[in-house]
């Protein structure tokens, strides 16, 4: 359940942000989101995010690409019209396989790479003309923003965040 | 300091003794006379069924027409039916005689190339100023201790075997008066002659061993130094060595391996042999590191280092496959008779090892080591590493055997004992060298970074 009110705590240093995340997690508050201008190494671990499974999807897409290449070449070169082209043996797939390997390889890579990228776009909800979901433009330059849900414990949260070194703490009503 | 445990020492000595006995047995049992070979062939033919025997011997012989070994026998005899049986029996007799030499040579080369591959890897780590690997430097230095004795043994076996392995070493082949004269080999005699072979071998081995000697010396000196002078020196010689290495490695592969088929040539052969030695070397680094770590000797090596080594195993397995396939596919595709015989003999007589090594060197590691988590599990890396090592032994086997024993190959007592002999020697020399110096470099500038390496 998304809270209607959230606190935006703004930091100017990634090390301070990291220790703040640890403090907030230790105090059992739910971190909704963190906005950073660049990847902060270890942030996902500190937040307790699950590891990505995109590599597994890429592997499976690669298998799809390999299958497409094999089925396609087998149908075109062996089954549909087995011509004698320069003496290459077109009697069975395996006999002419070395000639197909470059295509098998490229299609495996092509499918794995492109479908993985598209998966990434879909899962991260990124597309052209998408409205930017940026709560504060400074987070694309040199500020870090932690968004924490508020359930009637603003005072307590604000003092906790102040201790962690936040330079700015804003209470934001998301309902509007 | 690591001490070479008595159990391991005894184990390596047992391997050497067993290997030596088996190698001796291999040489004794291969001395078959022409008559014995004829009886053997007649027996083999009778297994195929009587009427079929003549055809059987024909087909076997046809596949040999493409082989280089054939050139050392009288070529005309093949055409004449009267002499056919004799020529064939003589041909088979030579192959049987060659087998223990070839078995010894394959194993000697295999263990030498591990040490050489590690030396190249070590030099690359230093020249690229890698931050993750300094905790493994002493393991690498230990492995490269085998290079000098190992390479000398390879050359000694090559000279000892003479034309049992390298048909061009037979003086008759370059003598126009002889029946065995081979114009193609004679044309290459400016490069392929015994004197040149020995001189080049000594230059290669001298260069590699000099680098190894000084790299080790600077590495030990850096432990107690006050400044980084030794580190800078080791950086400079590593860069120089890598240039020297890539030239000499390529020439070494022509001399020591490609010249067993003196009619055949391939331009990427040097790279191909390099890929094989590099991946075997990295695998052995992983195995010895894991062994020492299991003995509690390398507490500063963690799973992140293992992960990196396993990534190299994975990547260079693919690199090897890339070169193997590039060499195979280009020759298969164009199908030029003078080149393609190389793969025709391998496909006709070595189908299982030839295709089996692609499974062991490519399919198995790519599936086992693709997952990042699996690369951090010691037993997983050990298991994959053993398969990779065996696969690369088969790779060398496939390079040497078809030219020397043809279809008379088998992985039996001569081959296995040769592996045991050199495995024992390798373990003995490597672990002796490991016990000579502390297992962690002390004042190496990237030591701290390496100890705290985290992936």
XYZ file of C-alpha atoms in Angstrom:
631
model
C 0.000 0.000 0.000
C 1.392 3.303 -1.022
C 1.297 5.963 1.597
C -0.214 9.268 0.603
C 2.438 11.201 2.461
C 6.150 10.689 2.021
C 9.312 12.276 3.351
C 12.009 13.356 0.936
C 15.407 13.405 2.608
C 18.129 14.958 0.488
C 21.834 14.156 0.799
C 24.865 15.530 -0.992
C 27.271 12.648 -0.527
C 26.912 9.006 -1.473
C 28.816 7.772 1.586
C 26.455 9.705 3.875
C 23.542 8.305 1.895
C 24.823 4.750 2.355
C 25.120 5.070 6.117
C 21.705 6.800 6.224
C 20.151 3.867 4.365
C 21.649 1.487 6.896
C 20.337 3.544 9.822
C 16.857 3.843 8.327
C 16.767 0.100 7.564
C 17.973 -0.688 11.069
C 15.135 1.436 12.448
C 12.700 -0.657 10.360
C 11.340 2.066 8.121
C 10.279 1.252 4.601
C 12.315 3.040 1.935
C 10.055 3.640 -1.060
C 12.689 4.787 -3.501
C 16.122 6.369 -3.772
C 17.058 8.776 -6.544
C 20.767 9.145 -7.357
C 22.605 10.893 -10.187
C 24.877 7.867 -10.720
C 25.054 4.213 -9.645
C 26.099 3.974 -5.988
C 28.006 0.739 -5.488
C 26.384 -1.467 -2.857
C 23.208 0.613 -2.554
C 20.982 -2.248 -3.689
C 22.518 -4.540 -1.082
C 22.066 -1.934 1.670
C 18.437 -1.420 0.665
C 17.900 -5.175 0.596
C 16.771 -5.265 -3.030
C 16.580 -8.655 -4.687
C 19.213 -9.452 -7.301
C 18.191 -8.929 -10.899
C 17.138 -11.898 -13.005
C 17.816 -10.174 -16.302
C 20.859 -12.380 -17.002
C 18.624 -15.448 -16.818
C 16.223 -13.920 -19.328
C 19.164 -13.108 -21.597
C 20.303 -16.726 -21.494
C 16.860 -17.932 -22.467
C 16.557 -15.360 -25.246
C 19.915 -16.601 -26.515
C 18.550 -20.140 -26.663
C 15.551 -18.834 -28.600
C 17.905 -17.107 -31.063
C 19.939 -20.277 -31.486
C 16.788 -22.269 -32.148
C 15.532 -19.724 -34.663
C 18.855 -19.861 -36.522
C 18.932 -23.659 -36.609
C 15.309 -24.074 -37.667
C 15.596 -21.347 -40.277
C 18.805 -22.613 -41.860
C 17.616 -26.198 -41.733
C 14.401 -25.346 -43.506
C 15.892 -23.041 -46.128
C 19.135 -24.798 -46.943
C 18.369 -28.453 -46.275
C 14.641 -29.154 -46.486
C 13.074 -26.609 -48.782
C 15.575 -26.427 -51.606
C 18.751 -28.427 -51.028
C 20.781 -27.018 -53.899
C 24.373 -27.896 -54.557
C 26.119 -24.599 -53.929
C 29.822 -24.862 -54.551
C 29.882 -28.515 -53.544
C 28.753 -27.927 -49.984
C 26.996 -30.997 -48.607
C 23.330 -30.099 -48.206
C 22.145 -33.631 -47.423
C 21.682 -33.054 -43.723
C 22.008 -30.168 -41.309
C 24.976 -31.610 -39.479
C 27.013 -32.093 -42.649
C 26.774 -28.442 -43.584
C 26.745 -27.163 -40.010
C 30.113 -25.334 -39.980
C 28.804 -22.979 -42.642
C 25.809 -22.131 -40.443
C 27.740 -21.497 -37.241
C 28.421 -17.778 -37.922
C 24.675 -17.236 -38.338
C 23.841 -19.364 -35.304
C 26.288 -17.350 -33.238
C 25.128 -13.950 -34.448
C 21.443 -14.699 -34.008
C 22.084 -16.019 -30.495
C 23.838 -12.784 -29.584
C 21.273 -10.679 -31.414
C 18.296 -12.218 -29.637
C 20.005 -12.270 -26.250
C 21.109 -8.638 -26.465
C 18.052 -7.024 -27.996
C 15.386 -8.923 -26.141
C 17.236 -8.366 -22.880
C 17.359 -4.620 -23.534
C 13.670 -4.566 -24.371
C 12.956 -6.554 -21.202
C 14.933 -3.993 -19.277
C 12.940 -1.134 -20.782
C 9.642 -2.833 -20.037
C 10.549 -3.772 -16.479
C 11.916 -0.283 -15.722
C 9.037 1.392 -17.539
C 11.122 3.406 -19.940
C 9.953 4.555 -23.342
C 10.055 7.656 -25.524
C 7.720 10.496 -24.471
C 7.432 8.984 -21.041
C 6.887 11.596 -18.367
C 9.954 11.804 -16.113
C 9.271 10.637 -12.575
C 11.780 12.889 -10.990
C 10.769 14.409 -7.656
C 13.655 16.884 -7.646
C 15.765 17.845 -10.681
C 18.848 18.191 -8.491
C 18.993 14.400 -8.140
C 20.198 14.178 -11.739
C 23.169 16.358 -10.940
C 24.671 16.240 -7.476
C 21.993 15.408 -4.903
C 20.693 12.111 -3.541
C 17.080 11.720 -2.485
C 15.591 9.099 -0.214
C 11.831 8.710 -0.208
C 10.270 7.182 2.899
C 6.606 6.437 3.490
C 4.999 8.190 6.416
C 2.380 6.531 8.576
C 1.764 9.197 11.190
C 5.324 9.094 12.478
C 6.657 12.278 10.858
C 8.268 13.749 13.935
C 10.184 10.635 14.806
C 11.290 10.129 11.184
C 12.355 13.713 10.704
C 14.599 13.669 13.739
C 16.081 10.321 12.682
C 16.830 11.621 9.199
C 18.344 14.814 10.551
C 20.763 12.706 12.542
C 21.831 10.779 9.435
C 23.106 13.966 7.835
C 20.286 14.954 5.494
C 20.728 18.512 4.225
C 17.034 18.949 3.513
C 13.918 17.135 4.736
C 10.586 17.747 3.026
C 7.199 16.334 3.799
C 5.425 15.751 0.494
C 1.790 14.997 -0.050
C 1.573 12.626 -3.001
C -2.209 12.525 -3.102
C -2.674 15.758 -4.990
C 55.774 -20.343 4.543
C 54.326 -23.403 2.928
C 55.941 -26.762 3.556
C 55.693 -29.455 0.926
C 53.784 -32.106 2.824
C 55.354 -35.548 2.906
C 52.154 -37.157 1.723
C 52.057 -35.051 -1.417
C 55.756 -35.640 -1.979
C 55.314 -39.401 -1.689
C 52.288 -39.176 -3.962
C 54.250 -37.344 -6.653
C 57.113 -39.836 -6.403
C 54.699 -42.751 -6.714
C 53.224 -41.096 -9.821
C 56.695 -40.723 -11.316
C 57.696 -44.311 -10.563
C 54.435 -45.732 -11.890
C 54.706 -43.490 -14.943
C 58.296 -44.492 -15.577
C 57.427 -48.179 -15.360
C 54.517 -47.701 -17.744
C 56.598 -45.685 -20.196
C 59.266 -48.408 -20.111
C 56.585 -51.002 -20.737
C 55.286 -48.904 -23.628
C 58.697 -48.839 -25.288
C 59.261 -52.561 -24.735
C 55.897 -53.644 -26.067
C 56.119 -51.466 -29.170
C 59.153 -53.239 -30.659
C 57.223 -55.311 -33.108
C 58.956 -56.816 -36.109
C 57.470 -56.653 -39.584
C 56.392 -60.288 -39.397
C 54.596 -59.775 -36.104
C 52.772 -56.810 -37.588
C 51.764 -58.885 -40.608
C 50.328 -61.629 -38.396
C 48.522 -58.985 -36.379
C 47.042 -57.400 -39.496
C 45.973 -60.784 -40.817
C 44.211 -61.486 -37.550
C 42.513 -58.106 -37.609
C 41.435 -58.677 -41.192
C 39.964 -62.063 -40.334
C 37.793 -60.366 -37.739
C 36.200 -58.371 -40.516
C 35.348 -61.586 -42.359
C 37.547 -63.343 -44.928
C 36.361 -62.021 -48.281
C 36.269 -58.494 -46.916
C 39.884 -58.438 -45.816
C 41.409 -57.179 -49.027
C 38.965 -54.293 -49.193
C 39.445 -53.548 -45.542
C 43.156 -53.121 -45.936
C 42.537 -50.948 -48.966
C 40.239 -48.559 -47.193
C 42.553 -48.301 -44.246
C 45.382 -47.547 -46.577
C 43.486 -44.948 -48.548
C 42.990 -42.888 -45.482
C 46.735 -42.992 -44.949
C 47.481 -41.666 -48.386
C 46.667 -38.319 -47.028
C 49.093 -38.648 -44.180
C 52.541 -37.319 -43.926
C 53.921 -40.469 -42.380
C 53.275 -42.161 -45.649
C 55.912 -39.990 -47.236
C 58.611 -41.752 -45.277
C 57.819 -45.021 -47.025
C 58.159 -45.668 -50.691
C 55.249 -43.863 -52.254
C 55.135 -45.960 -55.445
C 54.526 -49.180 -53.562
C 51.043 -48.024 -52.755
C 50.025 -48.179 -56.351
C 51.366 -51.683 -56.997
C 49.293 -54.512 -55.678
C 52.232 -56.888 -55.400
C 53.971 -54.770 -52.813
C 50.810 -53.477 -51.297
C 50.617 -55.804 -48.300
C 54.263 -55.273 -47.413
C 54.114 -51.516 -47.647
C 51.001 -51.428 -45.565
C 52.484 -53.688 -42.900
C 55.629 -51.577 -42.791
C 53.544 -48.474 -42.474
C 51.584 -49.934 -39.567
C 54.824 -51.161 -37.974
C 56.183 -47.616 -37.990
C 53.008 -46.338 -36.415
C 53.241 -48.928 -33.662
C 56.875 -48.007 -33.081
C 55.998 -44.313 -32.899
C 53.323 -44.697 -30.278
C 55.379 -44.608 -27.028
C 57.418 -41.660 -28.335
C 54.306 -39.749 -29.264
C 52.632 -40.579 -25.953
C 55.653 -39.307 -24.056
C 55.872 -36.195 -26.199
C 52.191 -35.270 -25.848
C 52.339 -35.515 -22.054
C 55.672 -33.671 -21.847
C 54.359 -30.880 -24.010
C 51.078 -30.692 -22.133
C 52.701 -30.052 -18.765
C 55.299 -27.710 -20.243
C 52.577 -25.632 -21.867
C 50.768 -25.255 -18.536
C 53.892 -23.663 -17.051
C 54.377 -21.491 -20.129
C 50.741 -20.405 -20.131
C 51.010 -19.412 -16.483
C 54.185 -17.456 -17.202
C 52.393 -15.493 -19.919
C 49.429 -14.907 -17.606
C 51.754 -13.763 -14.842
C 53.527 -11.327 -17.159
C 50.182 -9.953 -18.327
C 49.046 -9.433 -14.734
C 52.207 -7.476 -13.964
C 52.285 -5.496 -17.201
C 48.601 -4.568 -16.876
C 49.103 -3.742 -13.176
C 46.143 -5.873 -12.222
C 44.802 -5.114 -8.789
C 43.103 -8.411 -8.059
C 45.831 -10.953 -8.731
C 48.906 -10.097 -6.613
C 47.760 -12.521 -3.885
C 48.111 -15.276 -6.472
C 51.557 -14.249 -7.732
C 53.459 -16.746 -5.606
C 51.242 -19.583 -6.819
C 51.941 -18.528 -10.411
C 55.664 -18.243 -9.733
C 55.593 -21.730 -8.256
C 53.921 -23.187 -11.329
C 56.345 -21.501 -13.718
C 59.232 -23.239 -11.938
C 58.336 -26.250 -14.058
C 58.971 -24.330 -17.289
C 62.742 -24.757 -17.582
C 62.953 -28.491 -16.827
C 59.677 -29.135 -18.632
C 60.699 -27.354 -21.834
C 64.118 -29.009 -21.841
C 62.408 -32.382 -21.499
C 60.148 -31.604 -24.456
C 63.136 -30.789 -26.640
C 65.026 -33.814 -25.329
C 62.099 -36.080 -26.162
C 61.844 -34.486 -29.602
C 65.524 -35.125 -30.328
C 65.395 -38.589 -28.754
C 62.355 -39.528 -30.824
C 63.816 -38.038 -33.995
C 61.947 -39.218 -37.071
C 59.540 -41.228 -34.947
C 57.799 -37.919 -34.377
C 59.227 -35.480 -36.906
C 59.538 -37.193 -40.270
C 61.628 -34.284 -41.552
C 64.360 -35.335 -39.114
C 64.947 -38.353 -41.324
C 67.951 -37.339 -43.500
C 66.636 -39.476 -46.373
C 63.709 -37.124 -46.875
C 65.925 -34.290 -48.062
C 68.335 -36.491 -50.014
C 67.381 -36.454 -53.725
C 69.126 -39.811 -54.242
C 66.926 -41.572 -51.695
C 63.653 -43.409 -52.317
C 62.203 -41.466 -49.405
C 63.033 -38.093 -50.933
C 60.233 -35.600 -50.371
C 60.469 -32.428 -52.421
C 58.087 -30.527 -50.171
C 60.010 -31.312 -47.023
C 63.302 -30.633 -48.796
C 61.920 -27.244 -49.793
C 61.328 -26.425 -46.138
C 64.686 -27.739 -44.948
C 66.039 -24.213 -44.507
C 63.745 -23.979 -41.489
C 63.086 -27.615 -40.681
C 66.520 -29.004 -39.910
C 67.825 -30.484 -36.713
C 70.467 -27.809 -36.020
C 68.010 -25.004 -36.526
C 65.438 -26.808 -34.391
C 67.832 -27.125 -31.463
C 69.138 -23.560 -31.749
C 65.655 -22.089 -31.903
C 64.509 -24.266 -29.017
C 67.418 -23.072 -26.899
C 66.668 -19.445 -27.770
C 62.989 -19.858 -26.838
C 63.706 -21.698 -23.617
C 66.561 -19.331 -22.762
C 64.371 -16.267 -23.222
C 61.444 -17.631 -21.250
C 63.651 -18.908 -18.433
C 65.570 -15.640 -18.209
C 62.330 -13.756 -17.795
C 61.114 -16.260 -15.244
C 64.407 -16.062 -13.339
C 64.427 -12.261 -13.136
C 60.706 -11.903 -12.481
C 61.032 -14.264 -9.548
C 64.181 -12.518 -8.345
C 62.583 -9.065 -8.404
C 59.441 -10.424 -6.792
C 61.430 -11.879 -3.876
C 63.587 -8.752 -3.651
C 60.499 -6.539 -3.518
C 59.441 -8.312 -0.308
C 62.264 -6.748 1.663
C 62.909 -3.635 -0.430
C 62.621 -0.077 0.854
C 61.291 1.371 -2.393
C 59.484 0.216 -5.544
C 62.542 -0.166 -7.734
C 62.052 -3.922 -8.114
C 58.410 -3.484 -8.926
C 59.287 -1.078 -11.739
C 61.901 -3.452 -13.062
C 59.478 -6.362 -13.024
C 56.952 -4.219 -14.875
C 59.474 -3.369 -17.586
C 60.718 -6.901 -18.136
C 57.155 -8.214 -18.175
C 56.316 -5.878 -21.059
C 59.467 -6.908 -22.893
C 58.829 -10.571 -22.261
C 55.306 -10.405 -23.661
C 56.652 -9.128 -26.980
C 59.318 -11.840 -27.009
C 56.792 -14.438 -25.924
C 54.255 -13.893 -28.655
C 56.895 -14.273 -31.360
C 58.632 -17.264 -29.813
C 55.410 -18.988 -28.821
C 54.246 -18.806 -32.398
C 57.537 -20.184 -33.728
C 57.595 -22.810 -31.010
C 54.192 -24.035 -32.144
C 55.482 -24.409 -35.732
C 58.577 -26.216 -34.580
C 57.312 -28.411 -31.827
C 53.834 -29.218 -33.046
C 52.986 -28.160 -36.579
C 56.116 -29.755 -38.018
C 54.883 -33.253 -37.161
C 52.806 -32.719 -40.308
C 55.451 -31.021 -42.463
C 53.172 -30.945 -45.515
C 50.538 -28.959 -43.719
C 50.471 -25.383 -42.510
C 48.036 -23.014 -40.878
C 48.521 -19.353 -40.100
C 46.574 -19.121 -36.881
C 48.143 -22.244 -35.424
C 50.366 -20.294 -33.032
C 47.359 -18.495 -31.567
C 45.468 -21.720 -31.331
C 48.240 -23.411 -29.343
C 48.512 -20.266 -27.248
C 44.811 -20.362 -26.380
C 45.149 -23.966 -25.322
C 48.155 -23.310 -23.095
C 46.668 -20.148 -21.643
C 43.402 -21.707 -20.551
C 45.164 -24.797 -19.164
C 47.571 -22.560 -17.264
C 44.780 -20.488 -15.730
C 42.924 -23.659 -14.794
C 45.982 -25.013 -13.008
C 46.335 -21.706 -11.114
C 42.759 -22.171 -9.929
C 43.301 -25.807 -8.948
C 46.537 -25.225 -7.044
C 45.094 -22.142 -5.341
C 42.099 -24.137 -4.194
C 44.327 -26.973 -3.012
C 46.532 -24.612 -0.984
C 43.503 -22.787 0.357
C 41.934 -26.051 1.481
C 45.150 -26.651 3.426
C 44.714 -23.257 5.107
C 47.728 -21.734 3.375
C 46.038 -18.931 1.463
C 43.634 -17.318 3.925
C 44.005 -14.021 2.024
C 42.476 -15.565 -1.111
C 38.703 -15.305 -1.085
C 35.875 -16.330 -3.355
C 36.186 -13.073 -5.290
C 39.630 -14.091 -6.495
C 38.247 -17.488 -7.389
C 35.463 -15.783 -9.289
C 37.978 -13.822 -11.359
C 40.105 -16.862 -12.148
C 36.993 -18.808 -13.120
C 35.945 -15.945 -15.388
C 39.287 -16.252 -17.154
C 38.778 -20.017 -17.474
C 35.371 -19.397 -18.952
C 36.439 -16.633 -21.330
C 39.545 -18.380 -22.594
C 37.650 -21.629 -23.115
C 35.502 -19.649 -25.508
C 38.570 -17.995 -27.016
C 40.081 -21.441 -27.634
C 36.859 -22.593 -29.280
C 36.796 -19.501 -31.428
C 40.289 -20.223 -32.740
C 39.650 -23.969 -33.053
C 36.546 -23.309 -35.065
C 38.118 -20.551 -37.163
C 40.916 -22.888 -38.143
C 38.583 -25.794 -38.814
C 35.870 -23.882 -40.617
C 38.168 -21.982 -42.957
C 39.835 -25.207 -44.031
C 36.569 -27.145 -44.215
C 34.918 -24.403 -46.226
C 37.552 -23.975 -48.906
C 38.359 -27.695 -48.892
C 41.753 -27.290 -50.572
C 43.202 -30.812 -50.725
C 46.649 -29.913 -49.406
C 45.184 -28.317 -46.306
C 42.104 -30.356 -45.682
C 43.921 -33.684 -45.264
C 44.756 -32.505 -41.768
C 41.120 -32.574 -40.760
C 40.205 -35.510 -42.977
C 42.527 -37.799 -41.015
C 41.228 -36.389 -37.763
C 37.659 -36.919 -38.786
C 38.254 -40.371 -40.196
C 40.287 -41.845 -37.360
C 39.836 -39.513 -34.353
C 36.171 -38.684 -34.386
C 35.618 -39.234 -30.677
C 38.633 -37.280 -29.360
C 38.264 -34.594 -32.019
C 34.620 -33.864 -31.273
C 34.856 -34.900 -27.635
C 37.378 -32.174 -26.922
C 34.971 -29.539 -28.227
C 32.433 -30.759 -25.710
C 34.989 -30.792 -22.878
C 36.663 -27.509 -23.793
C 33.616 -25.543 -24.819
C 30.162 -26.924 -24.103
C 30.950 -28.134 -20.592
C 32.748 -25.001 -19.312
C 30.313 -22.609 -20.972
C 27.362 -24.243 -19.249
C 29.106 -24.830 -15.913
C 30.830 -21.469 -15.521
C 28.257 -19.112 -17.005
C 26.464 -18.564 -13.723
C 28.181 -16.012 -11.474
C 27.318 -17.990 -8.334
C 28.826 -21.214 -9.657
C 32.156 -19.481 -10.293
C 32.461 -18.939 -6.547
C 31.893 -22.552 -5.517
C 35.251 -24.351 -5.156
C 34.127 -27.867 -6.055
C 32.363 -26.565 -9.117
C 35.501 -24.845 -10.352
C 37.614 -27.923 -9.568
C 35.282 -30.222 -11.440
C 35.119 -27.951 -14.480
C 38.871 -27.380 -14.288
C 39.633 -31.085 -14.412
C 37.410 -31.486 -17.471
C 39.097 -28.502 -19.142
C 42.558 -29.912 -18.414
C 41.644 -33.314 -19.775
C 40.103 -31.647 -22.816
C 43.294 -29.765 -23.535
C 45.364 -32.910 -23.131
C 43.130 -34.403 -25.821
C 43.708 -31.253 -27.864
C 47.474 -31.829 -27.876
C 46.818 -35.526 -28.438
C 44.839 -34.621 -31.554
C 47.661 -32.425 -32.807
C 50.425 -35.008 -32.485
C 48.923 -38.474 -32.755
C 47.322 -38.468 -36.223
C 50.687 -37.652 -37.782
C 52.617 -40.253 -35.829
C 50.435 -43.258 -35.043
C 47.515 -42.613 -37.375
C 44.577 -44.893 -36.715
C 46.662 -47.024 -34.354
C 45.860 -44.671 -31.482
C 44.526 -45.614 -28.114
C 44.682 -44.023 -24.690
C 46.305 -46.980 -23.010
C 49.312 -47.727 -20.844
C 51.887 -45.618 -22.769
C 49.668 -42.528 -22.771
C 48.391 -42.777 -19.214
C 51.824 -43.579 -17.782
C 53.337 -40.630 -19.609
C 50.699 -38.396 -18.042
C 51.431 -39.897 -14.604
C 55.169 -39.459 -15.061
C 54.952 -35.783 -15.950
C 52.124 -35.075 -13.512
C 54.340 -36.433 -10.736
C 57.286 -34.390 -11.895
C 55.098 -31.309 -12.246
C 53.681 -31.659 -8.733
C 57.129 -32.304 -7.298
C 58.789 -29.286 -8.920
C 55.874 -26.890 -8.463
C 55.303 -27.645 -4.789
C 59.025 -27.598 -4.060
C 59.130 -24.121 -5.599
C 56.043 -23.069 -3.621
C 57.759 -24.007 -0.375
C 60.757 -21.772 -1.175
C 59.074 -18.415 -0.534
C 56.174 -16.969 1.485
C 52.863 -17.409 -0.318
C 51.992 -13.722 -0.109
C 53.994 -10.969 -1.784
C 54.965 -8.487 0.898
C 55.756 -5.022 -0.393
C 54.080 -5.293 -3.756
C 52.308 -1.982 -4.412
C 48.958 -3.598 -5.267
C 49.012 -6.111 -2.458
C 46.489 -4.306 -0.257
C 44.120 -3.720 -3.130
C 44.347 -7.374 -4.001
C 43.761 -8.575 -0.449
C 40.647 -6.445 -0.203
C 39.546 -7.292 -3.690
C 35.832 -7.613 -3.873
C 33.696 -8.286 -6.860
